[in-house]
């Protein structure tokens, strides 16, 4: 899911490994020699309690109340009509909920989990069995100043009357997983990837269950070209003729790419999409063995 812009240095307040000054200023009373003795004792105690640590700094999870957080730039819901034997089958329709996320911060965010709530035309949450209907998605890694896409699905059982709107929020549930902020230099993704020359083939209108598929093609570049782009997720962004977001979907791309190489795959295209407004975000798609996404327990240190 998850194109990203350039990374910048982290602010001093975000540096988890920075030394913090401790203690209070001594009052200016008594002879200077007493003050000097007290300072000497204080330094000695501080040195014995906090030995110097020359190990590689490890990232720390941020609190949910952080002044800087990943934000939702856009969201949209689009109905994917289902067909069976050439006829409409509304019972198996899907409602595709999509969101574009931004990281305006100066550090890289990992383990960014969102909760998606479908709403009716009055702005009320849809309910099922007495509980709000919800879906979740996680952005594994989003670099500073960059964007990523996330999406989820709702079916007719969850939304029998359809979905009029969405509410997309950071998941702050106890088991949602805190966002973990790391230094951009430790992310494993130093190349800024771009997808250019995006083309969308003829949309399938055969009224089958795959109705709406089209062949997508784009060119992959990155800078600096001598670096490896790493594993990427190609998130395809579809918009209507006015530029309004319709939906996002895509698939992963392996690291064995050459600069300027074209990538091809099939993607579902909404009926009212404007092919000329199609965009592709090339997002970092790291793999952490044994974990579906980064978490504070894995020290938030990604591997490319």
XYZ file of C-alpha atoms in Angstrom:
304
model
C 0.000 0.000 0.000
C 0.688 1.475 0.579
C 5.229 7.674 -3.895
C 7.183 9.235 -1.374
C 9.049 12.498 -1.265
C 12.470 13.337 0.108
C 13.369 12.612 3.690
C 14.723 15.323 5.974
C 16.563 15.373 9.266
C 14.680 14.653 12.440
C 14.098 17.489 14.918
C 15.983 17.375 18.170
C 12.794 16.754 20.157
C 12.221 13.488 18.271
C 15.660 11.985 18.871
C 15.006 9.164 21.290
C 18.715 8.611 21.891
C 19.498 12.204 22.914
C 20.916 12.797 26.401
C 18.512 14.644 28.698
C 19.708 17.048 31.381
C 18.652 15.967 34.882
C 18.506 17.758 38.249
C 17.976 21.245 39.495
C 20.258 24.238 39.731
C 22.014 24.565 43.082
C 21.304 27.691 45.057
C 24.253 30.086 45.347
C 24.854 29.781 49.106
C 27.995 28.896 51.016
C 31.622 28.931 49.965
C 32.558 28.114 46.398
C 34.544 25.083 47.522
C 31.373 23.519 48.932
C 29.577 24.108 45.645
C 32.489 22.579 43.744
C 32.445 19.540 46.013
C 28.707 19.095 45.523
C 29.082 19.318 41.756
C 31.874 16.728 41.839
C 29.681 14.352 43.854
C 26.737 14.909 41.541
C 28.802 14.148 38.449
C 30.179 10.998 40.055
C 26.704 9.754 40.993
C 25.327 10.557 37.559
C 28.188 8.715 35.866
C 27.720 5.606 37.983
C 23.926 5.555 37.518
C 23.940 6.233 33.766
C 26.968 4.633 32.104
C 27.801 5.748 28.615
C 26.115 3.578 25.979
C 27.843 3.424 22.595
C 25.428 0.919 21.067
C 23.393 1.739 17.977
C 20.368 3.857 19.003
C 17.035 2.052 18.764
C 13.792 3.792 17.908
C 11.152 4.347 20.549
C 7.382 4.246 20.092
C 5.718 7.631 20.166
C 2.793 8.475 22.401
C -0.585 8.833 20.728
C -0.637 12.435 21.889
C 2.383 13.321 19.762
C 2.225 16.789 18.210
C 3.075 15.300 14.829
C 1.238 12.339 13.330
C 0.320 10.730 10.029
C -2.848 12.342 8.719
C -5.646 11.392 6.339
C -5.458 13.596 3.231
C -8.356 12.041 1.280
C -10.855 9.229 1.612
C -13.554 7.770 -0.613
C -15.851 4.782 -0.996
C -16.749 3.187 -4.335
C -19.178 0.362 -5.032
C -17.817 -2.557 -7.038
C -20.764 -4.113 -8.851
C -20.836 -7.895 -8.962
C -22.128 -9.909 -11.903
C -22.996 -13.593 -12.203
C -23.703 -15.244 -15.546
C -23.944 -11.805 -17.153
C -26.549 -10.499 -14.720
C -26.267 -8.129 -11.761
C -25.848 -9.836 -8.411
C -26.218 -7.073 -5.823
C -25.905 -9.430 -2.863
C -22.208 -9.870 -3.651
C -21.359 -6.222 -4.268
C -18.330 -4.814 -2.492
C -17.785 -1.320 -1.138
C -14.145 -0.305 -1.560
C -13.009 2.132 1.130
C -9.783 3.958 0.245
C -7.651 6.597 1.923
C -4.568 8.631 1.034
C -2.266 9.203 4.017
C 0.449 11.823 4.487
C 3.441 11.931 6.791
C 4.111 15.657 7.407
C 6.651 14.852 10.116
C 10.441 14.828 9.972
C 10.779 11.197 10.998
C 9.731 7.943 9.375
C 6.537 6.396 10.744
C 6.130 2.626 11.047
C 3.263 0.449 12.228
C 0.637 3.082 11.354
C -2.716 1.392 11.912
C -6.025 2.943 10.853
C -9.642 2.091 11.578
C -12.260 2.642 8.861
C -15.915 3.192 9.788
C -18.611 3.175 7.058
C -21.319 5.822 7.509
C -24.893 6.231 6.249
C -26.197 9.349 4.515
C -26.885 10.912 7.935
C -23.292 10.466 9.035
C -24.115 7.651 11.456
C -21.942 4.571 11.858
C -23.309 1.398 10.309
C -24.161 -1.226 12.908
C -24.145 -5.020 12.758
C -25.263 -7.290 15.628
C -25.342 -4.245 17.883
C -21.759 -3.219 17.169
C -20.244 -0.619 14.823
C -19.011 -2.027 11.515
C -15.268 -1.418 11.180
C -12.278 -2.471 9.100
C -8.557 -1.877 9.581
C -5.463 -1.424 7.479
C -1.831 -0.845 8.411
C 0.837 1.226 6.664
C 4.110 -0.546 7.423
C 6.396 2.388 6.675
C 5.860 5.937 5.404
C 8.785 8.286 4.876
C 8.815 12.013 5.799
C 6.907 14.248 3.395
C 5.525 11.256 1.524
C 2.125 9.706 0.809
C 0.753 6.194 1.033
C -2.568 4.539 0.258
C -4.640 2.175 2.347
C -7.888 0.389 1.616
C -10.450 -1.997 3.061
C -13.649 -3.722 1.900
C -17.223 -3.958 3.148
C -19.844 -6.352 1.764
C -23.636 -6.269 1.601
C -23.969 -8.160 4.878
C -22.107 -5.363 6.630
C -23.711 -2.584 4.594
C -27.086 -3.813 3.200
C -28.110 -0.282 2.202
C -24.707 0.758 0.924
C -22.075 3.138 2.282
C -22.551 6.888 1.893
C -19.332 8.089 3.489
C -16.338 7.063 5.574
C -14.544 7.992 8.735
C -10.851 7.069 8.703
C -8.886 7.560 11.921
C -5.676 6.452 13.565
C -6.400 3.323 15.565
C -5.835 4.184 19.219
C -7.353 0.988 20.622
C -5.296 -0.754 23.351
C -4.204 -3.450 20.913
C -4.047 -1.223 17.846
C -0.294 -0.793 18.144
C 1.420 2.540 18.697
C 2.987 4.380 15.784
C 6.740 4.021 16.020
C 8.950 6.833 14.717
C 12.444 6.108 13.459
C 15.258 8.102 11.886
C 14.872 8.127 8.071
C 18.443 6.865 7.703
C 17.520 3.611 9.479
C 14.491 2.844 7.302
C 16.413 0.891 4.649
C 14.810 3.019 1.923
C 17.132 5.781 0.800
C 15.910 5.908 -2.813
C 12.886 8.018 -3.741
C 10.802 5.860 -6.126
C 8.550 7.267 -8.841
C 6.046 5.820 -11.282
C 5.811 7.709 -14.562
C 4.147 7.275 -17.968
C 1.114 5.550 -16.440
C -1.257 3.972 -18.962
C -4.619 2.259 -18.425
C -5.848 -0.268 -20.975
C -9.400 -0.948 -22.091
C -11.748 -1.630 -19.205
C -13.413 -5.053 -19.174
C -17.207 -4.682 -19.553
C -18.074 -8.352 -20.092
C -20.421 -8.331 -17.062
C -18.553 -11.132 -15.354
C -17.375 -11.260 -11.764
C -14.149 -9.593 -13.009
C -16.104 -6.768 -14.624
C -14.035 -3.568 -14.657
C -10.513 -4.995 -14.824
C -7.975 -3.230 -17.038
C -4.301 -3.684 -17.838
C -2.167 -1.101 -16.069
C 1.359 -0.137 -17.110
C 3.903 2.342 -15.764
C 7.622 3.075 -15.753
C 9.620 2.805 -12.526
C 12.476 5.186 -11.721
C 14.279 6.115 -8.534
C 16.975 8.439 -7.286
C 19.828 7.953 -6.680
C 19.834 5.370 -9.466
C 22.862 3.534 -8.061
C 20.910 2.579 -4.942
C 18.422 -0.273 -4.694
C 14.724 0.650 -4.692
C 13.983 -2.219 -2.306
C 10.622 -3.939 -2.149
C 7.804 -1.588 -3.124
C 4.021 -1.590 -3.110
C 2.470 -0.044 -6.207
C -0.745 1.631 -5.081
C -2.859 2.700 -8.050
C -4.968 5.814 -7.429
C -8.075 6.281 -9.586
C -9.910 9.614 -9.845
C -12.867 10.977 -11.789
C -12.642 13.804 -14.333
C -12.864 16.426 -11.549
C -9.908 14.906 -9.692
C -12.023 13.417 -6.895
C -10.575 10.258 -5.353
C -12.488 7.096 -6.300
C -10.417 4.224 -4.989
C -6.944 2.770 -4.526
C -5.673 -0.760 -5.061
C -2.478 -2.412 -6.229
C 0.152 -5.041 -5.604
C 3.749 -5.522 -4.522
C 6.843 -5.079 -6.694
C 10.070 -6.968 -6.054
C 13.469 -5.276 -5.699
C 14.893 -6.772 -8.922
C 14.069 -3.772 -11.101
C 16.132 -1.767 -13.553
C 15.779 2.017 -13.856
C 13.129 2.817 -16.452
C 11.687 -0.704 -16.453
C 7.945 -0.984 -17.113
C 5.640 -2.831 -14.756
C 2.365 -4.409 -15.878
C -0.545 -5.846 -13.907
C -4.346 -5.911 -13.882
C -6.275 -3.553 -11.610
C -9.959 -2.915 -11.029
C -11.006 0.419 -12.554
C -14.184 2.231 -11.421
C -16.655 2.910 -14.218
C -16.430 6.705 -13.835
C -12.621 6.812 -13.594
C -10.683 9.198 -15.823
C -7.656 7.180 -17.064
C -5.647 10.365 -17.643
C -5.811 11.152 -13.918
C -4.527 7.759 -12.780
C -1.540 7.895 -10.453
C 0.719 5.311 -8.829
C 2.426 5.596 -5.440
C 5.575 3.487 -5.034
C 5.629 2.910 -1.299
C 8.226 1.064 0.796
C 7.033 -2.489 1.364
C 9.515 -3.993 3.832
C 9.342 -7.514 5.165
C 9.852 -8.367 8.810
C 10.031 -12.161 9.326
C 7.265 -13.412 11.582
C 5.524 -10.051 11.889
C 2.675 -8.708 9.721
C 3.915 -5.176 10.373
C 6.351 -3.336 12.593
C 5.624 -2.997 16.272
C 7.474 -1.539 19.258
C 8.354 -5.097 20.276
C 10.440 -5.430 17.113
C 12.211 -2.133 17.953
C 10.658 -0.697 14.784
C 13.844 -1.389 12.875
C 12.866 -2.335 9.302
C 14.729 -4.547 6.872
C 14.630 -3.817 3.161
